[in-house]
Amino acid sequence: MRRFALLLSLLLSYAAATNIVITNDDGWATAQIRQQFDTLTSAGHNVVLSSPALDQSGKGSSTSTPEPLTEPCEFNTCPTGSPAEGFNTTNPRLNYVNGFPVDAARFGIRTLAPKFFSGAAPDLVVSGPNIGNNLGLVVLLSGTVGAASDSALSGVPAVAFSGASGSQVSYTTLTSTPDAASSVAARTYAALTATFVKTLVSAAGGAPLLPTGVIVNVNYAAVDKCTSPAAFKWVFSRLVENVLEVDVETCGSSHLPSESRVVGAGCFASVTVLDASSKLDVNATLQVQVLERLGGLPLTCLPN
């Protein structure tokens, strides 16, 4: 019992010390990204936000050289003429980059992480939750998935999160209209993402959080009838159903359901393992490696 308590203490200590860069493609001042930052920080993680200054949805893995702003940041959170990279004066962990999602993620990994993590690299990049799902081949155009993929290719484990609900609204609405659908979605998805991160970190026990060269793509159903995080169940899935491919065996089948089928079935979250280079489904061997890390969610089956 004493050895178990010591192990549990070590795992909790590691989880609390997890260094996380959070990014997205909707912009640095949206309700969802700020709520996610607050929720992960409150969970004890060491978090820094590095996101585009403007909405950069649908930009995939595009990259550019960030330049000074020729227009204000989204929601007028910084003025025209602001530098290419900047931060919130009241919290320097909140950073914008006037570039694409990939540029923001790279800035977070290469510049902000050494500064805020005492010279260490991030343990994890959390991309999202995106406003709107990224299902099936849409991932090829998604900036949220693009940022996660680029991070994984640079050697940092990364997970992309997206939710069906939410709106492109300012973080100030979290307090000004806390009962609005966008605020409920932001809180619900942030809590679910924190649960996913806790599970992944605890299972790793200090080892790399994910296999090299893969990302996980998580999609949440709408919150209309699932207003509590406890209402959601997790289902292991694949990008596109393919009866010719043999997947990891779950729920008595070696063919995983598609993300779209999972999210459309009710209060579910789909969990898909993708190749970081192609952004397509991985083989069963890699699926097994990730599945073993996520057993504590717990994962479930779709109803027949």
GROMACS .gro file of N, CA, C and O in nm, residues 1-18 44-45 123 198 200-207 209:
model
  124
    1MET      N    1   0.083  -0.120   0.000
    1MET     CA    2   0.000   0.000   0.000
    1MET      C    3   0.087   0.125   0.000
    1MET      O    4   0.059   0.222  -0.070
    2ARG      N    5   0.195   0.122   0.081
    2ARG     CA    6   0.281   0.239   0.087
    2ARG      C    7   0.351   0.262  -0.046
    2ARG      O    8   0.366   0.376  -0.091
    3ARG      N    9   0.394   0.153  -0.114
    3ARG     CA   10   0.459   0.168  -0.244
    3ARG      C   11   0.360   0.224  -0.346
    3ARG      O   12   0.396   0.306  -0.430
    4PHE      N   13   0.233   0.178  -0.340
    4PHE     CA   14   0.132   0.228  -0.431
    4PHE      C   15   0.108   0.377  -0.409
    4PHE      O   16   0.097   0.454  -0.505
    5ALA      N   17   0.101   0.418  -0.284
    5ALA     CA   18   0.079   0.560  -0.253
    5ALA      C   19   0.195   0.645  -0.304
    5ALA      O   20   0.174   0.756  -0.355
    6LEU      N   21   0.318   0.592  -0.294
    6LEU     CA   22   0.434   0.665  -0.341
    6LEU      C   23   0.430   0.679  -0.493
    6LEU      O   24   0.458   0.787  -0.548
    7LEU      N   25   0.394   0.570  -0.561
    7LEU     CA   26   0.385   0.574  -0.707
    7LEU      C   27   0.278   0.673  -0.752
    7LEU      O   28   0.299   0.752  -0.844
    8LEU      N   29   0.163   0.670  -0.684
    8LEU     CA   30   0.056   0.762  -0.718
    8LEU      C   31   0.100   0.906  -0.699
    8LEU      O   32   0.072   0.994  -0.781
    9SER      N   33   0.173   0.929  -0.591
    9SER     CA   34   0.222   1.064  -0.563
    9SER      C   35   0.317   1.111  -0.671
    9SER      O   36   0.312   1.226  -0.716
   10LEU      N   37   0.403   1.021  -0.717
   10LEU     CA   38   0.498   1.057  -0.823
   10LEU      C   39   0.426   1.088  -0.954
   10LEU      O   40   0.461   1.182  -1.025
   11LEU      N   41   0.324   1.007  -0.985
   11LEU     CA   42   0.249   1.031  -1.108
   11LEU      C   43   0.176   1.164  -1.104
   11LEU      O   44   0.176   1.240  -1.200
   12LEU      N   45   0.115   1.194  -0.990
   12LEU     CA   46   0.045   1.320  -0.976
   12LEU      C   47   0.141   1.437  -0.983
   12LEU      O   48   0.113   1.542  -1.041
   13SER      N   49   0.259   1.419  -0.927
   13SER     CA   50   0.360   1.523  -0.929
   13SER      C   51   0.405   1.549  -1.072
   13SER      O   52   0.420   1.663  -1.115
   14TYR      N   53   0.422   1.440  -1.149
   14TYR     CA   54   0.464   1.456  -1.289
   14TYR      C   55   0.356   1.528  -1.368
   14TYR      O   56   0.383   1.618  -1.446
   15ALA      N   57   0.228   1.487  -1.344
   15ALA     CA   58   0.118   1.551  -1.416
   15ALA      C   59   0.113   1.699  -1.389
   15ALA      O   60   0.089   1.780  -1.477
   16ALA      N   61   0.134   1.736  -1.262
   16ALA     CA   62   0.127   1.877  -1.224
   16ALA      C   63   0.237   1.957  -1.289
   16ALA      O   64   0.223   2.078  -1.309
   17ALA      N   65   0.348   1.892  -1.325
   17ALA     CA   66   0.463   1.963  -1.379
   17ALA      C   67   0.467   1.959  -1.531
   17ALA      O   68   0.564   2.003  -1.591
   18THR      N   69   0.363   1.907  -1.595
   18THR     CA   70   0.363   1.894  -1.740
   18THR      C   71   0.372   2.030  -1.809
   18THR      O   72   0.292   2.119  -1.782
   44GLY      N   73  -0.304   2.243  -1.279
   44GLY     CA   74  -0.168   2.228  -1.228
   44GLY      C   75  -0.061   2.218  -1.334
   44GLY      O   76   0.057   2.199  -1.301
   45HIS      N   77  -0.098   2.231  -1.460
   45HIS     CA   78   0.001   2.223  -1.567
   45HIS      C   79   0.071   2.357  -1.586
   45HIS      O   80   0.018   2.463  -1.549
  123ASP      N   81   0.635   1.926  -2.305
  123ASP     CA   82   0.599   1.785  -2.299
  123ASP      C   83   0.486   1.754  -2.397
  123ASP      O   84   0.472   1.641  -2.443
  198LYS      N   85  -0.481   1.465  -1.869
  198LYS     CA   86  -0.448   1.398  -1.743
  198LYS      C   87  -0.429   1.248  -1.765
  198LYS      O   88  -0.335   1.188  -1.713
  200LEU      N   89  -0.351   1.090  -2.047
  200LEU     CA   90  -0.233   1.065  -2.129
  200LEU      C   91  -0.105   1.079  -2.047
  200LEU      O   92  -0.015   0.995  -2.054
  201VAL      N   93  -0.097   1.183  -1.967
  201VAL     CA   94   0.022   1.209  -1.887
  201VAL      C   95   0.040   1.102  -1.780
  201VAL      O   96   0.150   1.051  -1.757
  202SER      N   97  -0.069   1.066  -1.713
  202SER     CA   98  -0.060   0.967  -1.606
  202SER      C   99  -0.017   0.830  -1.658
  202SER      O  100   0.062   0.760  -1.594
  203ALA      N  101  -0.065   0.793  -1.776
  203ALA     CA  102  -0.030   0.663  -1.832
  203ALA      C  103   0.115   0.658  -1.877
  203ALA      O  104   0.179   0.552  -1.873
  204ALA      N  105   0.169   0.772  -1.918
  204ALA     CA  106   0.307   0.774  -1.968
  204ALA      C  107   0.407   0.754  -1.856
  204ALA      O  108   0.513   0.694  -1.876
  205GLY      N  109   0.377   0.805  -1.739
  205GLY     CA  110   0.467   0.787  -1.625
  205GLY      C  111   0.607   0.841  -1.649
  205GLY      O  112   0.705   0.785  -1.600
  206GLY      N  113   0.620   0.949  -1.725
  206GLY     CA  114   0.751   1.008  -1.751
  206GLY      C  115   0.808   0.974  -1.886
  206GLY      O  116   0.904   1.037  -1.931
  207ALA      N  117   0.751   0.875  -1.955
  207ALA     CA  118   0.796   0.838  -2.090
  207ALA      C  119   0.732   0.935  -2.191
  207ALA      O  120   0.642   1.011  -2.156
  209LEU      N  121   0.484   1.098  -2.435
  209LEU     CA  122   0.340   1.084  -2.424
  209LEU      C  123   0.278   1.008  -2.541
  209LEU      O  124   0.175   0.943  -2.526
   0.00000   0.00000   0.00000
